[in-house]
PDB file of C-alpha atoms and ligand atoms in Angstrom:
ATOM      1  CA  UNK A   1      12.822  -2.870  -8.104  1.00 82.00           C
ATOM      2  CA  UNK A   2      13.741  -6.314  -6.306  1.00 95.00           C
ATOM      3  CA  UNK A   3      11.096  -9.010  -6.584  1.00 96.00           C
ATOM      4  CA  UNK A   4      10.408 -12.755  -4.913  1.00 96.00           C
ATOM      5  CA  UNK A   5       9.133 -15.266  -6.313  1.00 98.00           C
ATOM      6  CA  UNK A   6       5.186 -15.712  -5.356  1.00 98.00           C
ATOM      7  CA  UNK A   7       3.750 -19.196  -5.549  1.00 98.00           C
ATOM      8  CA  UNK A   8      -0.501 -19.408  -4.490  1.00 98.00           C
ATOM      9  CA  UNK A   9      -1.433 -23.072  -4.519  1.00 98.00           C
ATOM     10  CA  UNK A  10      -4.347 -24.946  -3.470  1.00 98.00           C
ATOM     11  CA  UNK A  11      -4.561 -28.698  -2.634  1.00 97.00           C
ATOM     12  CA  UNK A  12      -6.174 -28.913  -6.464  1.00 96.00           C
ATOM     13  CA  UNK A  13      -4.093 -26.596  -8.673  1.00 97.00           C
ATOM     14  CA  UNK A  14      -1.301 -23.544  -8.756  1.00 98.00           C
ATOM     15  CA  UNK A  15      -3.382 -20.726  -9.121  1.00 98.00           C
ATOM     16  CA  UNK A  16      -0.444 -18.291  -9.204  1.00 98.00           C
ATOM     17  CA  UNK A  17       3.182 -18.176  -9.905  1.00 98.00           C
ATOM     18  CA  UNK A  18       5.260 -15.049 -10.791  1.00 97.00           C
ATOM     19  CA  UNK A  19       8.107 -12.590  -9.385  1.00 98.00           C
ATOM     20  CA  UNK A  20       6.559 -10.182  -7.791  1.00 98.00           C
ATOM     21  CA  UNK A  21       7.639  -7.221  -5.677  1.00 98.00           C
ATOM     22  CA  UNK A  22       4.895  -7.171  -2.856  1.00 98.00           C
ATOM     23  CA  UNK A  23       2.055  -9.284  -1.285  1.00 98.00           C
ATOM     24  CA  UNK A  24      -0.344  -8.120   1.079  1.00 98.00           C
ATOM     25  CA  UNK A  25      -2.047 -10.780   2.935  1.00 98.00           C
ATOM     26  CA  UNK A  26      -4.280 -10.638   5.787  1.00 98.00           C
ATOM     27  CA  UNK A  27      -3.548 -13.214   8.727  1.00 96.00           C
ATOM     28  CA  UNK A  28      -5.376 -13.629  11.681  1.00 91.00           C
ATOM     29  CA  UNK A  29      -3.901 -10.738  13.355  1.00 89.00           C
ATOM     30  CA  UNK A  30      -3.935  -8.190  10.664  1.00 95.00           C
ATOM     31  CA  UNK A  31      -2.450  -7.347   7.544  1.00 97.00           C
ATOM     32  CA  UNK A  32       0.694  -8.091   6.449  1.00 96.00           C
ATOM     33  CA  UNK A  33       3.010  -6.152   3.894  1.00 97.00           C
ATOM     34  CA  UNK A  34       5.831  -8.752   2.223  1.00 97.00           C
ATOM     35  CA  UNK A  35       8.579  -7.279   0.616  1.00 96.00           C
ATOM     36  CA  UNK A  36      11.774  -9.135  -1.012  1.00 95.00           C
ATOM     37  CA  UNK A  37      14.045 -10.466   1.444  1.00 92.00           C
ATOM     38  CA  UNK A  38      11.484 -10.458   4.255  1.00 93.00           C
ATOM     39  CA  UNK A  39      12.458 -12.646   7.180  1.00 94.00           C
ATOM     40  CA  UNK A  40      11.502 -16.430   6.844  1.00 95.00           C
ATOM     41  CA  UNK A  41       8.136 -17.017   8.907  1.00 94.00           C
ATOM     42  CA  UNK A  42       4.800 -18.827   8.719  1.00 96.00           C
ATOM     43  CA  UNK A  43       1.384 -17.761   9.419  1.00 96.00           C
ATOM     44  CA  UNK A  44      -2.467 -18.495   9.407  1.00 97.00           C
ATOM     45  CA  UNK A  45      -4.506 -16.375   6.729  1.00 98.00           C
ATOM     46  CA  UNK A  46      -8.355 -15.675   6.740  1.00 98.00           C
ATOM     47  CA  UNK A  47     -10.791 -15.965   4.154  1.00 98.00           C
ATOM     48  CA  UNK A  48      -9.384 -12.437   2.336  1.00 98.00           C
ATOM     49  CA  UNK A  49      -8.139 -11.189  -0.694  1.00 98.00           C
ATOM     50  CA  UNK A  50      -4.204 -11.205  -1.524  1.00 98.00           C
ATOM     51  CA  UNK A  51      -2.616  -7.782  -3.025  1.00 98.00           C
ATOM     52  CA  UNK A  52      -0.200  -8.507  -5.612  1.00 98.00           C
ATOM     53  CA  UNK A  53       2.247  -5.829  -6.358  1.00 98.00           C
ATOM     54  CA  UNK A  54       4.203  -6.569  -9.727  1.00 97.00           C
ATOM     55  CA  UNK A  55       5.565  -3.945 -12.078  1.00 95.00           C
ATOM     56  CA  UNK A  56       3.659  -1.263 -11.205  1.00 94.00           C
ATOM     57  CA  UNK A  57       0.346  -3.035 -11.348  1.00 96.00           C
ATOM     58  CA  UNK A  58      -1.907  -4.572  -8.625  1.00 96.00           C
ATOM     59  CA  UNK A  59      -3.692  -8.159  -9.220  1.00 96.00           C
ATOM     60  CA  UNK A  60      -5.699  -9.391  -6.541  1.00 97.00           C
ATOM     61  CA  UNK A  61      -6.818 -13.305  -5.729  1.00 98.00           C
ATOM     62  CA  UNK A  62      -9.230 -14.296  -3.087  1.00 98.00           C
ATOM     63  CA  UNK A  63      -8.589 -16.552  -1.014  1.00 98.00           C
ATOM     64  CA  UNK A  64     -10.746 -19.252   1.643  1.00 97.00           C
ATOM     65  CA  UNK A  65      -8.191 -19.387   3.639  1.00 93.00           C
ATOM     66  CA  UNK A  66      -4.688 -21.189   4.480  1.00 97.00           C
ATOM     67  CA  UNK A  67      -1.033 -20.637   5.260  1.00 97.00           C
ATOM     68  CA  UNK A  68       1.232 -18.370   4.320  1.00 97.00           C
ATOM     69  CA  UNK A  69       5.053 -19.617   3.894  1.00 98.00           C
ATOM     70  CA  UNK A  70       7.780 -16.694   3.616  1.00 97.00           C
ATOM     71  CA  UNK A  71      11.763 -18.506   2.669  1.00 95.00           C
ATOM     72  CA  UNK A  72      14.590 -17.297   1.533  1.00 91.00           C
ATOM     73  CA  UNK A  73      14.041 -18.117  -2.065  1.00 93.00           C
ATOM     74  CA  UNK A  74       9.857 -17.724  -2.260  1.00 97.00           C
ATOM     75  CA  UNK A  75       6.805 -16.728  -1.116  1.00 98.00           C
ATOM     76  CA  UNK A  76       3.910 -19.476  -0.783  1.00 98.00           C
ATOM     77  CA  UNK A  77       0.388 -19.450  -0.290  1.00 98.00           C
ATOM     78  CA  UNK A  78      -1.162 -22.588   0.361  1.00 98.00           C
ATOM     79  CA  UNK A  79      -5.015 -22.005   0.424  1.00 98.00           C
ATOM     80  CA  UNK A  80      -7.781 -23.815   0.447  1.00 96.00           C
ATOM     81  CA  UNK A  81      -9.151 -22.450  -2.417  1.00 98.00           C
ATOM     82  CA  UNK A  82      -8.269 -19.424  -4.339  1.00 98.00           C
ATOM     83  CA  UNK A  83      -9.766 -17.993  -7.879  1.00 98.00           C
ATOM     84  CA  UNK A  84      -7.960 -15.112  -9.851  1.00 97.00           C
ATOM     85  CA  UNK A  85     -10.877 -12.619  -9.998  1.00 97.00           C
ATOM     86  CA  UNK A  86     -11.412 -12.866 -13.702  1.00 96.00           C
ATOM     87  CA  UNK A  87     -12.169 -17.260 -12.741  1.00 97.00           C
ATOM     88  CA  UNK A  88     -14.780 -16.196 -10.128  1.00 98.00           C
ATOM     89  CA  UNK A  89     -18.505 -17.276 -10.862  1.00 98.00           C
ATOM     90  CA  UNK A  90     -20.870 -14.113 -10.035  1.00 97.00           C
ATOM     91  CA  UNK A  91     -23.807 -15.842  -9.821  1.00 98.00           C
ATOM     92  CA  UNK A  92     -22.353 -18.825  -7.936  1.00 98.00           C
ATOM     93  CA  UNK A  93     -21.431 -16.815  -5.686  1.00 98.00           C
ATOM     94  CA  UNK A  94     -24.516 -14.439  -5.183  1.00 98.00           C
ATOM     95  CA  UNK A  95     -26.110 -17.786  -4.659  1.00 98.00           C
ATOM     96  CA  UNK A  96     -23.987 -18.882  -1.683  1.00 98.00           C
ATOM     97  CA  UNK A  97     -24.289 -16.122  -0.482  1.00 98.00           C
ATOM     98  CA  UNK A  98     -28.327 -15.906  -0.234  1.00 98.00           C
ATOM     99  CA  UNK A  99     -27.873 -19.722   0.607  1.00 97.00           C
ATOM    100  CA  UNK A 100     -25.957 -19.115   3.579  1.00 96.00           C
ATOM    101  CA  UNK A 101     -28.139 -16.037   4.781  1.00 95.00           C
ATOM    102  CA  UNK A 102     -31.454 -17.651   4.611  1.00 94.00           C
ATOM    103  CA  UNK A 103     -29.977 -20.905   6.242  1.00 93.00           C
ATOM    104  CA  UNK A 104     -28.249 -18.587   8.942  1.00 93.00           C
ATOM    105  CA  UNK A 105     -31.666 -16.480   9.736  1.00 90.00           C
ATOM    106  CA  UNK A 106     -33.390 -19.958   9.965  1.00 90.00           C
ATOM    107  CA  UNK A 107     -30.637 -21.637  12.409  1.00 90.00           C
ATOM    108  CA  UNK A 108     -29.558 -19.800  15.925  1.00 79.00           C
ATOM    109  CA  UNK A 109     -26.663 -18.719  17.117  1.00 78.00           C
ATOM    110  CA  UNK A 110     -26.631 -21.455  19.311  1.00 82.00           C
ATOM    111  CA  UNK A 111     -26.571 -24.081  16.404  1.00 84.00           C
ATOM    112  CA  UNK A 112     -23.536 -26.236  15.575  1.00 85.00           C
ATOM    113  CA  UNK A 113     -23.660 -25.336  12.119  1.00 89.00           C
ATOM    114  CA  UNK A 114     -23.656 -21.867  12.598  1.00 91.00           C
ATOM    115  CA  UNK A 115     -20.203 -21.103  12.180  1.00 92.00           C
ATOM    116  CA  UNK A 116     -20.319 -23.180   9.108  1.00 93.00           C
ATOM    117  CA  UNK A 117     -22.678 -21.404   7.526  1.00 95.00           C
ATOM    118  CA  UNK A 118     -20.590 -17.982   8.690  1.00 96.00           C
ATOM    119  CA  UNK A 119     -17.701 -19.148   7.195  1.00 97.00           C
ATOM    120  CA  UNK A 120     -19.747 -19.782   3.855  1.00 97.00           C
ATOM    121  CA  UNK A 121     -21.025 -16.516   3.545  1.00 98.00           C
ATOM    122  CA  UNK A 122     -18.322 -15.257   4.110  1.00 98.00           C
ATOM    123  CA  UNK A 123     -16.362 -17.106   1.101  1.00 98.00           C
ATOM    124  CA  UNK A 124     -19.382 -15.584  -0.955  1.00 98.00           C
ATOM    125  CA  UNK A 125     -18.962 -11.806  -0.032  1.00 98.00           C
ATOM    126  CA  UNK A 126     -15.058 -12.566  -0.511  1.00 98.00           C
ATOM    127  CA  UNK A 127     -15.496 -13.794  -3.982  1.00 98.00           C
ATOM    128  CA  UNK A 128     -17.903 -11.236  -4.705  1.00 98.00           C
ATOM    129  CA  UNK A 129     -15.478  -8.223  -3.539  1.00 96.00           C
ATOM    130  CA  UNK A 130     -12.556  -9.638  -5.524  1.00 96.00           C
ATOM    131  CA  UNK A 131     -14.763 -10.398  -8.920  1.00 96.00           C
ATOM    132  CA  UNK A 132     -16.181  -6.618  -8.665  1.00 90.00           C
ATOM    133  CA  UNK A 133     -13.298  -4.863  -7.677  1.00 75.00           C
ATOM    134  CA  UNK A 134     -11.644  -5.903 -11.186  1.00 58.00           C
TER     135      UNK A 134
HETATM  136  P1  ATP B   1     -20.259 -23.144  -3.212  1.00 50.21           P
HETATM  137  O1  ATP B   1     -21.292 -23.221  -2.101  1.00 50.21           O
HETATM  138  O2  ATP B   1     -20.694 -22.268  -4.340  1.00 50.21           O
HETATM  139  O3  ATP B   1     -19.704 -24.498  -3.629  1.00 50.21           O
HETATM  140  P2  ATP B   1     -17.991 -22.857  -1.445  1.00 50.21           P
HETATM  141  O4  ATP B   1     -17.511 -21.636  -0.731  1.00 50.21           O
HETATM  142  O5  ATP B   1     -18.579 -23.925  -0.596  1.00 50.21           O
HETATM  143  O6  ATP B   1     -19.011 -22.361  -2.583  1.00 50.21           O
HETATM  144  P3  ATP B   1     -15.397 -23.987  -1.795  1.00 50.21           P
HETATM  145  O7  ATP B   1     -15.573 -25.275  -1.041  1.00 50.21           O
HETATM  146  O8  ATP B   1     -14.661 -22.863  -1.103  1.00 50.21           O
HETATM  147  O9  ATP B   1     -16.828 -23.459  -2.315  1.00 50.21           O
HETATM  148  O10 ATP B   1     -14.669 -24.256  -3.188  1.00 50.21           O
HETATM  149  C1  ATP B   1     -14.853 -25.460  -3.959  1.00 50.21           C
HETATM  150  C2  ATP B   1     -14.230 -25.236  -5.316  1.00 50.21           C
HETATM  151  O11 ATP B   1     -15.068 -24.385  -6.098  1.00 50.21           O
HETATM  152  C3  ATP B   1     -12.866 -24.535  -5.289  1.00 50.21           C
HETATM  153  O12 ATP B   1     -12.102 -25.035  -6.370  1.00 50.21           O
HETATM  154  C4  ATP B   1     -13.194 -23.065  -5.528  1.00 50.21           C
HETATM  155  O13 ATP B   1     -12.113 -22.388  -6.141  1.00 50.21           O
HETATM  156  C5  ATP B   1     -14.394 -23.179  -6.474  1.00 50.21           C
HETATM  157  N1  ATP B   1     -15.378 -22.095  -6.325  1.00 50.21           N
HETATM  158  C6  ATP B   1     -16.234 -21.895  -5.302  1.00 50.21           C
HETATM  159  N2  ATP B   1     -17.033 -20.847  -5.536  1.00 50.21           N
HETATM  160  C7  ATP B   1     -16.651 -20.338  -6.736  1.00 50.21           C
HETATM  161  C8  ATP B   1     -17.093 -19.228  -7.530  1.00 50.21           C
HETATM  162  N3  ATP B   1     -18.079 -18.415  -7.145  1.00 50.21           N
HETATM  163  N4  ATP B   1     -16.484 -19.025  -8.726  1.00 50.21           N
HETATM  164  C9  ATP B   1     -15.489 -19.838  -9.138  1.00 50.21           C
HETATM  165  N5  ATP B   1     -15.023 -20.895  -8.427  1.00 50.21           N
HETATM  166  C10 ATP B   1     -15.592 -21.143  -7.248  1.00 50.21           C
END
């Protein structure tokens, strides 16, 4: 089976770096299947978590976020963080996620930091799906 190399950076480490033979990412429109000798493009990803196909195994790694690069020679993720679920914190993240909810039922809609706080829980519930799923 043909494989690309898959790089997942983050502006403070390389969380990932292999051949692989499929990533499934989820960008703002949908998700995204990447096989080998895909067609070079670039686009937006949400908070999510990436499908690695390699050898017929799956490894998953959420991500907060980013860009997704697809070249000739590789595949790169540049997010703005991303933990391998075996790195991911439970209870870190079970507390940003009750964090976020009692802060969000306190603030309105209406608030500025709203979204902000959205965007936190939703990291949490992210992180949370990717370290259980393991
Ligand atoms: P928190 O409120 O717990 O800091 P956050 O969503 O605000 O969570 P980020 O700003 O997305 O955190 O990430 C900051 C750094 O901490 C990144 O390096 C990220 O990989 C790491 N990180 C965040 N939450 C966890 C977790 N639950 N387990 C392991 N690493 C985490």
């Amino acid at each position: 089976m043909s494989t690309i190399r898959l790089e997942i950076v983050t502006p403070e480490r390389i969380v990932y770096g292999e051949e692989v033979n499929m990533v499934i990412v989820k960008g703002e429109l949908g998700e995204i299947g990447i096989l080998p000798k895909h067609a070079p493009f670039v686009t937006p990803l949400v908070i999510s978590v990436v499908r690695i196909k390699k050898d017929g195994t799956e490894q998953e790694v959420a991500i907060s976020g980013g860009f997704l690069e697809v070249n000739p020679e590789k595949i790169v993720i540049l997010a703005e963080s991303a933990e391998l679920p075996a790195e991911i914190d439970i209870d870190r993240a079970t507390a940003a996620k009750e964090r976020a909810e009692r802060y969000l039922a306190k603030i309105g809609a209406e608030s500025i930091d709203f979204r902000r706080a959205e965007l936190s829980l939703q990291r949490a519930i992210n992180r949370l799906k990717a370290a259980i799923r393991k």
